[in-house]
Amino acid sequence: MDQNDHSHLNPAKGYSAINAEPRVRPDELAAFVENVFLRIGMDEASSKAVTRVMMHGSRLGVDSHGVRLLAHYIKEIDGNCINKQPKPKFTRTRPGAGVLDGDNGHGGFVATVAMDHAIALAREAGIGAVAIQRSNHFGAAGAYPMQAVEAGLIGLSTCNTDAFVHLHGSKLPFHGTNPFAIGAPVAGQRPWLLDFATSSIPVNRVMLYRSLGIGVPPDTAVDSEGKPTTDSQRATGLLPLGGTLFGFKGAGLGGLAEVLSAALTGMRASVDIPAWDSVGKPRELGQFVLAIDPEAFVPRAVYDGIMTGYLASLRGMEPAEGAEPPMAPGDREWRIEEERKLNGIPIDPATFRVFAEAGERFGLTPPKVLQGNA
Amino acid sequence: MDQNDHSHLNPAKGYSAINAEPRVRPDELAAFVENVFLRIGMDEASSKAVTRVMMHGSRLGVDSHGVRLLAHYIKEIDGNCINKQPKPKFTRTRPGAGVLDGDNGHGGFVATVAMDHAIALAREAGIGAVAIQRSNHFGAAGAYPMQAVEAGLIGLSTCNTDAFVHLHGSKLPFHGTNPFAIGAPVAGQRPWLLDFATSSIPVNRVMLYRSLGIGVPPDTAVDSEGKPTTDSQRATGLLPLGGTLFGFKGAGLGGLAEVLSAALTGMRASVDIPAWDSVGKPRELGQFVLAIDPEAFVPRAVYDGIMTGYLASLRGMEPAEGAEPPMAPGDREWRIEEERKLNGIPIDPATFRVFAEAGERFGLTPPKVLQGNA
């Protein structure tokens, strides 16, 4: 492949998923990850919640935020960033609002607890929002709206991260990739699930392209002077969604993540957050979750009818010549999930090495490679 | 200018604002518009609210949604789309949620009433959301978060519109330009105000480029087969924000506007909304507004400190070579507003003709052209 080949970028072809072999059974993978957390001293609630969030990524093909994060989390636990036995403290401040002090627990646990509170608030107040303080990296943002969806509600999660994304026109990075994930239930179907970074591509994608020796897509990345580049070797930062001409929109959305995750939580803006791989003390991240009860606005049957009608129209739209049939947010992920249920979850070689090390350290057997895929 | 000249697109240079002469005094302009509405039979509450929303556009340089909409609104009033004496009915369903039946009033009035209710809900519940039913075109989305901001709160508004924007890969349009506007107060300063369509450019921009004989920017528009084009004469639809490679993000945000404006209101998805210039009966649009009280989450001083610190960092970021200094959402608009306060609001020739016709019809004197700018 060369720097101008972007054929692998077609999202209909599952570009963000690892498709390499070997594969492992989802249940075995989940059990192994959870046991690593238990053996390292994390309490049961944290271990369970973090495993669910990581498995959300690995099941749905969001591999950048799946089990490959295990090495990073072990490093953060060993490095005293993450409290292994946190006692998060929730304060309900108003009928529809509350604050969760995460006690420096793992972000996957803290945000799960926060969304449970947001759901409870929304059931009563119609809408519920929880500002999260003193958290850590929360992994796949889409895992939290899924809690709301399973309760029949609409859910939203967002966070800010250390700075990787340039402003529309800045020499240096200023925002994190500051994702938003929103999920809405759909009667009798998998939900509508939108999970996106406010840059065009995530940082990990640049790293991947660099290691593959291929170029980054035009108008997505910049060099150390803030100048757009398609050379993955020279790319040091990302452009906001919308690129050089319309990046003010992506940068604005990145800013919205800052308003919600920093200004409403009392935590830090991206530009002041310690680097993602720094250890030694808690990173004290802010996050924000929200739930909406559709039945506070319309009868359930009305909501259901409009959602299913809208999605049937969307999926029935004729594709432009050469394009794949239009998909709703989440459709690609649910397709990958089905395929992986049948064939197992692919694990990259670096993550397998992490599993072997963790297995040895904690006396656990890593998940077996499935026959026929080895 | 030619089809490949996009130098006019630099947002730092105020590309969306009309800079042509002649100009008129803001107060005279507002009084004229309000009097047209009163003379055509609109009640005082509607006339005042709609004028404020149109003047938001004209004062801040969002001229596509400023007073140039007067002709369109007169047509809709004459065509029985808009109820001139609406009695909107608000039902508070939960502590933080409510539904407003707009009684087919002008969208600018109905959404203003809805945001007032959302603000009242948010003061009590911490967060308040109002689903709007049976409304009409609501003009500049940013006018509604400004109500929240003036009350010290964060505000959000969204709507869907008839279909102009293609899905990521569809042959025909499916979503409206489905905007989101979010405003957040900033102590001692003009607010942070993000107001954006979920396409890269608005429909009106294509029309403008066509009349100027210049091209549309790459990766923003498609022809009648859904194929990307930069030829403004052949462009019939828009691509979602993110274009051919990352348009699934813009399309997802457009879809979020549908979930909030249709599924939560019981109104129609974009693809089922009557064309914007159809008349004869109410369009029955759905819209959605939300307010958040920062003090439900953190003390005001904490919120203020983080917002002002974040914005000072942002505005202090060194620009990349050849770029303008980074701006926060709204900074361009506040600059235009100051300039127009001094020099008046520019009015395009077509809108002046509409003023002349309306003046004659209703016995009103159109705003005078300012000396030295004629």
CSV table of N, CA, C and O in Angstrom, one decimal, chain A residues 249-345:
chain,number,residue,atom,x,y,z
A,249,LYS,N,-16.2,23.8,12.8
A,249,LYS,CA,-17.4,23.1,13.3
A,249,LYS,C,-16.9,22.0,14.2
A,249,LYS,O,-17.4,21.8,15.4
A,250,GLY,N,-15.9,21.2,13.8
A,250,GLY,CA,-15.4,20.1,14.6
A,250,GLY,C,-14.7,20.7,15.9
A,250,GLY,O,-14.8,20.2,17.0
A,251,ALA,N,-14.0,21.8,15.7
A,251,ALA,CA,-13.4,22.5,16.9
A,251,ALA,C,-14.4,23.0,17.8
A,251,ALA,O,-14.2,22.9,19.1
A,252,GLY,N,-15.5,23.5,17.3
A,252,GLY,CA,-16.6,23.9,18.2
A,252,GLY,C,-17.2,22.8,19.0
A,252,GLY,O,-17.5,22.9,20.2
A,253,LEU,N,-17.4,21.6,18.3
A,253,LEU,CA,-17.9,20.4,19.0
A,253,LEU,C,-16.9,20.0,20.1
A,253,LEU,O,-17.3,19.6,21.2
A,254,GLY,N,-15.6,20.0,19.7
A,254,GLY,CA,-14.5,19.7,20.7
A,254,GLY,C,-14.6,20.6,21.9
A,254,GLY,O,-14.5,20.2,23.0
A,255,GLY,N,-14.9,21.9,21.6
A,255,GLY,CA,-15.1,22.9,22.7
A,255,GLY,C,-16.3,22.6,23.6
A,255,GLY,O,-16.3,22.8,24.8
A,256,LEU,N,-17.4,22.1,22.9
A,256,LEU,CA,-18.6,21.7,23.7
A,256,LEU,C,-18.2,20.6,24.7
A,256,LEU,O,-18.7,20.7,25.9
A,257,ALA,N,-17.4,19.7,24.3
A,257,ALA,CA,-16.9,18.6,25.2
A,257,ALA,C,-16.2,19.3,26.4
A,257,ALA,O,-16.3,18.8,27.5
A,258,GLU,N,-15.4,20.3,26.2
A,258,GLU,CA,-14.7,21.0,27.2
A,258,GLU,C,-15.7,21.7,28.2
A,258,GLU,O,-15.5,21.7,29.4
A,259,VAL,N,-16.7,22.4,27.6
A,259,VAL,CA,-17.7,23.1,28.5
A,259,VAL,C,-18.3,22.0,29.4
A,259,VAL,O,-18.5,22.3,30.6
A,260,LEU,N,-18.7,20.9,28.9
A,260,LEU,CA,-19.5,19.9,29.7
A,260,LEU,C,-18.5,19.1,30.6
A,260,LEU,O,-18.9,18.8,31.7
A,261,SER,N,-17.3,18.8,30.1
A,261,SER,CA,-16.4,17.9,30.9
A,261,SER,C,-15.5,18.7,31.8
A,261,SER,O,-15.0,18.1,32.8
A,262,ALA,N,-15.3,20.0,31.6
A,262,ALA,CA,-14.4,20.7,32.4
A,262,ALA,C,-15.1,21.8,33.2
A,262,ALA,O,-15.2,21.8,34.4
A,263,ALA,N,-15.8,22.7,32.5
A,263,ALA,CA,-16.5,23.9,33.1
A,263,ALA,C,-17.6,23.4,34.1
A,263,ALA,O,-17.8,24.0,35.1
A,264,LEU,N,-18.3,22.3,33.7
A,264,LEU,CA,-19.4,21.9,34.5
A,264,LEU,C,-19.0,20.9,35.6
A,264,LEU,O,-19.8,20.5,36.4
A,265,THR,N,-17.7,20.5,35.6
A,265,THR,CA,-17.2,19.5,36.5
A,265,THR,C,-16.2,20.1,37.5
A,265,THR,O,-15.9,19.5,38.5
A,266,GLY,N,-15.6,21.2,37.1
A,266,GLY,CA,-14.6,21.8,37.9
A,266,GLY,C,-13.2,21.1,37.7
A,266,GLY,O,-12.2,21.4,38.4
A,267,MET,N,-13.2,20.3,36.6
A,267,MET,CA,-11.9,19.6,36.3
A,267,MET,C,-11.1,20.4,35.3
A,267,MET,O,-11.4,21.6,35.1
A,268,ARG,N,-10.2,19.8,34.5
A,268,ARG,CA,-9.3,20.6,33.7
A,268,ARG,C,-9.7,20.6,32.2
A,268,ARG,O,-10.3,19.6,31.7
A,269,ALA,N,-9.4,21.7,31.5
A,269,ALA,CA,-9.5,21.7,30.0
A,269,ALA,C,-8.4,20.8,29.5
A,269,ALA,O,-7.4,20.6,30.1
A,270,SER,N,-8.6,20.3,28.2
A,270,SER,CA,-7.7,19.4,27.6
A,270,SER,C,-6.2,19.9,27.6
A,270,SER,O,-5.3,19.1,27.9
A,271,VAL,N,-6.1,21.2,27.4
A,271,VAL,CA,-4.7,21.7,27.3
A,271,VAL,C,-4.0,21.6,28.6
A,271,VAL,O,-2.7,21.7,28.6
A,272,ASP,N,-4.7,21.4,29.7
A,272,ASP,CA,-4.1,21.3,31.0
A,272,ASP,C,-4.1,19.9,31.6
A,272,ASP,O,-3.7,19.7,32.7
A,273,ILE,N,-4.6,18.9,30.8
A,273,ILE,CA,-4.6,17.5,31.3
A,273,ILE,C,-3.3,16.9,31.1
A,273,ILE,O,-2.7,17.0,30.0
A,274,PRO,N,-2.8,16.1,32.1
A,274,PRO,CA,-1.5,15.4,32.0
A,274,PRO,C,-1.6,14.4,30.8
A,274,PRO,O,-2.6,13.9,30.5
A,275,ALA,N,-0.4,14.2,30.2
A,275,ALA,CA,-0.4,13.3,29.0
A,275,ALA,C,-1.0,11.9,29.4
A,275,ALA,O,-0.9,11.5,30.5
A,276,TRP,N,-1.6,11.3,28.4
A,276,TRP,CA,-2.3,10.1,28.6
A,276,TRP,C,-1.4,9.0,29.2
A,276,TRP,O,-1.9,8.1,29.9
A,277,ASP,N,-0.1,9.0,28.9
A,277,ASP,CA,0.8,7.9,29.4
A,277,ASP,C,1.6,8.3,30.6
A,277,ASP,O,2.5,7.6,31.0
A,278,SER,N,1.2,9.5,31.2
A,278,SER,CA,1.9,9.9,32.4
A,278,SER,C,1.4,9.1,33.6
A,278,SER,O,0.2,8.8,33.7
A,279,VAL,N,2.2,8.7,34.5
A,279,VAL,CA,1.8,8.0,35.7
A,279,VAL,C,2.3,8.6,37.0
A,279,VAL,O,3.1,9.6,36.9
A,280,GLY,N,2.0,8.1,38.1
A,280,GLY,CA,2.5,8.6,39.4
A,280,GLY,C,1.4,9.2,40.3
A,280,GLY,O,1.5,9.2,41.5
A,281,LYS,N,0.4,9.8,39.6
A,281,LYS,CA,-0.7,10.3,40.4
A,281,LYS,C,-2.0,10.3,39.6
A,281,LYS,O,-1.9,10.3,38.3
A,282,PRO,N,-3.2,10.4,40.2
A,282,PRO,CA,-4.4,10.4,39.5
A,282,PRO,C,-4.5,11.5,38.5
A,282,PRO,O,-4.0,12.6,38.7
A,283,ARG,N,-5.2,11.3,37.4
A,283,ARG,CA,-5.2,12.3,36.3
A,283,ARG,C,-6.4,13.2,36.5
A,283,ARG,O,-6.5,14.3,35.9
A,284,GLU,N,-7.3,12.9,37.4
A,284,GLU,CA,-8.5,13.7,37.8
A,284,GLU,C,-9.2,14.3,36.5
A,284,GLU,O,-9.3,15.5,36.4
A,285,LEU,N,-9.7,13.4,35.7
A,285,LEU,CA,-10.5,13.8,34.5
A,285,LEU,C,-11.9,14.1,34.8
A,285,LEU,O,-12.5,13.6,35.8
A,286,GLY,N,-12.5,15.0,34.0
A,286,GLY,CA,-13.9,15.3,34.1
A,286,GLY,C,-14.6,14.6,32.9
A,286,GLY,O,-14.1,14.5,31.9
A,287,GLN,N,-15.9,14.2,33.2
A,287,GLN,CA,-16.7,13.6,32.1
A,287,GLN,C,-18.1,14.0,32.4
A,287,GLN,O,-18.5,14.6,33.4
A,288,PHE,N,-19.0,13.7,31.4
A,288,PHE,CA,-20.4,14.2,31.5
A,288,PHE,C,-21.3,13.2,30.9
A,288,PHE,O,-21.0,12.7,29.8
A,289,VAL,N,-22.4,12.8,31.6
A,289,VAL,CA,-23.3,11.9,31.0
A,289,VAL,C,-24.8,12.4,31.2
A,289,VAL,O,-25.0,13.2,32.1
A,290,LEU,N,-25.6,12.0,30.3
A,290,LEU,CA,-27.0,12.5,30.2
A,290,LEU,C,-27.9,11.4,29.8
A,290,LEU,O,-27.6,10.6,28.9
A,291,ALA,N,-29.1,11.4,30.3
A,291,ALA,CA,-30.1,10.5,29.9
A,291,ALA,C,-31.5,11.2,29.7
A,291,ALA,O,-31.7,12.2,30.4
A,292,ILE,N,-32.2,10.8,28.7
A,292,ILE,CA,-33.5,11.4,28.4
A,292,ILE,C,-34.6,10.3,28.3
A,292,ILE,O,-34.4,9.3,27.6
A,293,ASP,N,-35.7,10.5,29.0
A,293,ASP,CA,-36.8,9.5,28.9
A,293,ASP,C,-37.7,9.9,27.8
A,293,ASP,O,-38.4,10.9,28.0
A,294,PRO,N,-37.8,9.2,26.7
A,294,PRO,CA,-38.7,9.6,25.6
A,294,PRO,C,-40.1,9.8,26.1
A,294,PRO,O,-40.9,10.7,25.6
A,295,GLU,N,-40.6,9.0,27.0
A,295,GLU,CA,-41.9,9.0,27.5
A,295,GLU,C,-42.3,10.3,28.3
A,295,GLU,O,-43.4,10.5,28.6
A,296,ALA,N,-41.3,11.1,28.6
A,296,ALA,CA,-41.5,12.4,29.2
A,296,ALA,C,-42.0,13.4,28.1
A,296,ALA,O,-42.5,14.5,28.5
A,297,PHE,N,-41.9,13.0,26.9
A,297,PHE,CA,-42.3,13.9,25.8
A,297,PHE,C,-43.4,13.4,24.9
A,297,PHE,O,-44.3,14.2,24.5
A,298,VAL,N,-43.4,12.1,24.5
A,298,VAL,CA,-44.4,11.5,23.7
A,298,VAL,C,-44.7,10.1,24.2
A,298,VAL,O,-43.9,9.5,24.9
A,299,PRO,N,-45.9,9.6,23.9
A,299,PRO,CA,-46.2,8.2,24.2
A,299,PRO,C,-45.1,7.3,23.6
A,299,PRO,O,-44.7,7.6,22.5
A,300,ARG,N,-44.8,6.2,24.2
A,300,ARG,CA,-43.8,5.3,23.7
A,300,ARG,C,-44.1,4.8,22.3
A,300,ARG,O,-43.2,4.8,21.4
A,301,ALA,N,-45.3,4.6,22.0
A,301,ALA,CA,-45.7,4.1,20.6
A,301,ALA,C,-45.4,5.1,19.6
A,301,ALA,O,-45.0,4.8,18.4
A,302,VAL,N,-45.6,6.4,19.9
A,302,VAL,CA,-45.3,7.5,18.9
A,302,VAL,C,-43.8,7.5,18.7
A,302,VAL,O,-43.3,7.6,17.5
A,303,TYR,N,-43.0,7.5,19.8
A,303,TYR,CA,-41.5,7.5,19.6
A,303,TYR,C,-41.1,6.3,18.8
A,303,TYR,O,-40.3,6.5,17.8
A,304,ASP,N,-41.6,5.1,19.1
A,304,ASP,CA,-41.2,3.9,18.4
A,304,ASP,C,-41.5,4.0,17.0
A,304,ASP,O,-40.7,3.6,16.1
A,305,GLY,N,-42.7,4.5,16.7
A,305,GLY,CA,-43.2,4.5,15.3
A,305,GLY,C,-42.3,5.4,14.4
A,305,GLY,O,-42.0,5.1,13.3
A,306,ILE,N,-42.0,6.6,15.0
A,306,ILE,CA,-41.2,7.6,14.2
A,306,ILE,C,-39.7,7.0,14.1
A,306,ILE,O,-39.2,7.1,13.0
A,307,MET,N,-39.2,6.5,15.1
A,307,MET,CA,-37.8,5.9,15.0
A,307,MET,C,-37.7,4.8,14.0
A,307,MET,O,-36.8,4.8,13.1
A,308,THR,N,-38.6,3.9,14.0
A,308,THR,CA,-38.6,2.7,13.1
A,308,THR,C,-38.9,3.2,11.7
A,308,THR,O,-38.2,2.7,10.7
A,309,GLY,N,-39.8,4.1,11.5
A,309,GLY,CA,-40.1,4.6,10.2
A,309,GLY,C,-38.9,5.4,9.6
A,309,GLY,O,-38.6,5.2,8.4
A,310,TYR,N,-38.3,6.2,10.4
A,310,TYR,CA,-37.1,7.0,10.0
A,310,TYR,C,-36.0,6.1,9.5
A,310,TYR,O,-35.4,6.3,8.5
A,311,LEU,N,-35.8,5.0,10.3
A,311,LEU,CA,-34.7,4.1,10.0
A,311,LEU,C,-35.0,3.3,8.8
A,311,LEU,O,-34.1,3.0,8.0
A,312,ALA,N,-36.2,2.9,8.6
A,312,ALA,CA,-36.6,2.1,7.4
A,312,ALA,C,-36.4,3.0,6.2
A,312,ALA,O,-35.8,2.5,5.2
A,313,SER,N,-36.8,4.3,6.2
A,313,SER,CA,-36.5,5.2,5.1
A,313,SER,C,-35.0,5.3,4.8
A,313,SER,O,-34.6,5.2,3.7
A,314,LEU,N,-34.3,5.5,5.9
A,314,LEU,CA,-32.8,5.7,5.8
A,314,LEU,C,-32.2,4.5,5.1
A,314,LEU,O,-31.5,4.6,4.1
A,315,ARG,N,-32.5,3.3,5.6
A,315,ARG,CA,-31.8,2.1,5.1
A,315,ARG,C,-32.3,1.8,3.7
A,315,ARG,O,-31.7,1.0,2.9
A,316,GLY,N,-33.5,2.3,3.3
A,316,GLY,CA,-34.1,2.0,2.0
A,316,GLY,C,-33.6,3.0,0.9
A,316,GLY,O,-34.0,2.9,-0.2
A,317,MET,N,-32.9,4.0,1.3
A,317,MET,CA,-32.4,5.1,0.4
A,317,MET,C,-31.5,4.4,-0.7
A,317,MET,O,-30.5,3.7,-0.3
A,318,GLU,N,-31.7,4.7,-2.0
A,318,GLU,CA,-30.9,4.2,-3.0
A,318,GLU,C,-29.5,4.8,-2.9
A,318,GLU,O,-29.3,6.0,-2.7
A,319,PRO,N,-28.4,3.9,-2.9
A,319,PRO,CA,-27.1,4.4,-2.9
A,319,PRO,C,-26.7,5.1,-4.1
A,319,PRO,O,-27.2,4.8,-5.2
A,320,ALA,N,-25.8,6.1,-4.0
A,320,ALA,CA,-25.2,6.7,-5.2
A,320,ALA,C,-24.3,5.7,-5.9
A,320,ALA,O,-23.9,4.7,-5.3
A,321,GLU,N,-24.1,5.9,-7.2
A,321,GLU,CA,-23.3,4.9,-8.0
A,321,GLU,C,-22.0,4.6,-7.3
A,321,GLU,O,-21.2,5.5,-6.9
A,322,GLY,N,-21.7,3.3,-7.0
A,322,GLY,CA,-20.4,2.9,-6.4
A,322,GLY,C,-20.4,3.0,-4.9
A,322,GLY,O,-19.4,2.5,-4.3
A,323,ALA,N,-21.5,3.5,-4.3
A,323,ALA,CA,-21.5,3.6,-2.9
A,323,ALA,C,-22.2,2.4,-2.3
A,323,ALA,O,-23.0,1.7,-2.9
A,324,GLU,N,-21.9,2.1,-1.0
A,324,GLU,CA,-22.6,1.0,-0.3
A,324,GLU,C,-24.0,1.5,0.1
A,324,GLU,O,-24.2,2.7,0.2
A,325,PRO,N,-25.0,0.6,0.4
A,325,PRO,CA,-26.3,1.1,0.8
A,325,PRO,C,-26.1,1.9,2.1
A,325,PRO,O,-25.3,1.6,3.0
A,326,PRO,N,-26.9,3.0,2.3
A,326,PRO,CA,-26.7,3.9,3.5
A,326,PRO,C,-27.0,3.1,4.7
A,326,PRO,O,-27.8,2.2,4.8
A,327,MET,N,-26.2,3.4,5.8
A,327,MET,CA,-26.4,2.7,7.1
A,327,MET,C,-26.7,3.8,8.1
A,327,MET,O,-26.2,4.9,8.0
A,328,ALA,N,-27.4,3.4,9.2
A,328,ALA,CA,-27.6,4.3,10.3
A,328,ALA,C,-26.4,4.1,11.3
A,328,ALA,O,-25.7,3.1,11.2
A,329,PRO,N,-26.3,5.1,12.1
A,329,PRO,CA,-25.2,5.0,13.1
A,329,PRO,C,-25.4,3.7,14.0
A,329,PRO,O,-26.4,3.5,14.5
A,330,GLY,N,-24.3,2.9,14.0
A,330,GLY,CA,-24.4,1.7,14.7
A,330,GLY,C,-24.6,0.5,13.8
A,330,GLY,O,-24.2,-0.6,14.2
A,331,ASP,N,-25.1,0.6,12.7
A,331,ASP,CA,-25.4,-0.5,11.8
A,331,ASP,C,-24.1,-1.3,11.5
A,331,ASP,O,-24.1,-2.6,11.5
A,332,ARG,N,-23.1,-0.6,11.2
A,332,ARG,CA,-21.8,-1.3,10.9
A,332,ARG,C,-21.4,-2.1,12.1
A,332,ARG,O,-20.9,-3.2,12.1
A,333,GLU,N,-21.5,-1.5,13.3
A,333,GLU,CA,-21.1,-2.1,14.6
A,333,GLU,C,-21.9,-3.3,14.9
A,333,GLU,O,-21.3,-4.4,15.3
A,334,TRP,N,-23.2,-3.3,14.7
A,334,TRP,CA,-24.0,-4.4,15.0
A,334,TRP,C,-23.7,-5.6,14.0
A,334,TRP,O,-23.8,-6.8,14.4
A,335,ARG,N,-23.3,-5.3,12.8
A,335,ARG,CA,-22.9,-6.3,11.8
A,335,ARG,C,-21.6,-7.0,12.3
A,335,ARG,O,-21.5,-8.2,12.2
A,336,ILE,N,-20.7,-6.1,12.7
A,336,ILE,CA,-19.4,-6.7,13.2
A,336,ILE,C,-19.7,-7.6,14.4
A,336,ILE,O,-19.1,-8.7,14.6
A,337,GLU,N,-20.5,-7.1,15.3
A,337,GLU,CA,-20.8,-7.8,16.5
A,337,GLU,C,-21.4,-9.2,16.2
A,337,GLU,O,-20.9,-10.2,16.8
A,338,GLU,N,-22.3,-9.3,15.2
A,338,GLU,CA,-22.8,-10.6,14.8
A,338,GLU,C,-21.8,-11.5,14.3
A,338,GLU,O,-21.7,-12.7,14.6
A,339,GLU,N,-20.9,-11.0,13.4
A,339,GLU,CA,-19.9,-11.8,12.8
A,339,GLU,C,-18.9,-12.3,13.9
A,339,GLU,O,-18.5,-13.4,13.9
A,340,ARG,N,-18.6,-11.4,14.9
A,340,ARG,CA,-17.6,-11.8,15.9
A,340,ARG,C,-18.2,-12.8,16.9
A,340,ARG,O,-17.5,-13.6,17.5
A,341,LYS,N,-19.6,-12.7,17.1
A,341,LYS,CA,-20.3,-13.7,17.9
A,341,LYS,C,-20.0,-15.1,17.3
A,341,LYS,O,-19.8,-16.1,18.0
A,342,LEU,N,-20.1,-15.2,16.0
A,342,LEU,CA,-20.0,-16.5,15.3
A,342,LEU,C,-18.5,-16.9,15.2
A,342,LEU,O,-18.2,-18.1,15.5
A,343,ASN,N,-17.6,-16.0,14.9
A,343,ASN,CA,-16.2,-16.4,14.5
A,343,ASN,C,-15.2,-16.0,15.6
A,343,ASN,O,-14.0,-16.3,15.4
A,344,GLY,N,-15.6,-15.3,16.6
A,344,GLY,CA,-14.7,-14.9,17.7
A,344,GLY,C,-14.1,-13.5,17.4
A,344,GLY,O,-14.4,-12.9,16.4
A,345,ILE,N,-13.4,-13.0,18.5
A,345,ILE,CA,-12.9,-11.7,18.4
A,345,ILE,C,-11.4,-11.7,18.0
A,345,ILE,O,-10.6,-12.4,18.7
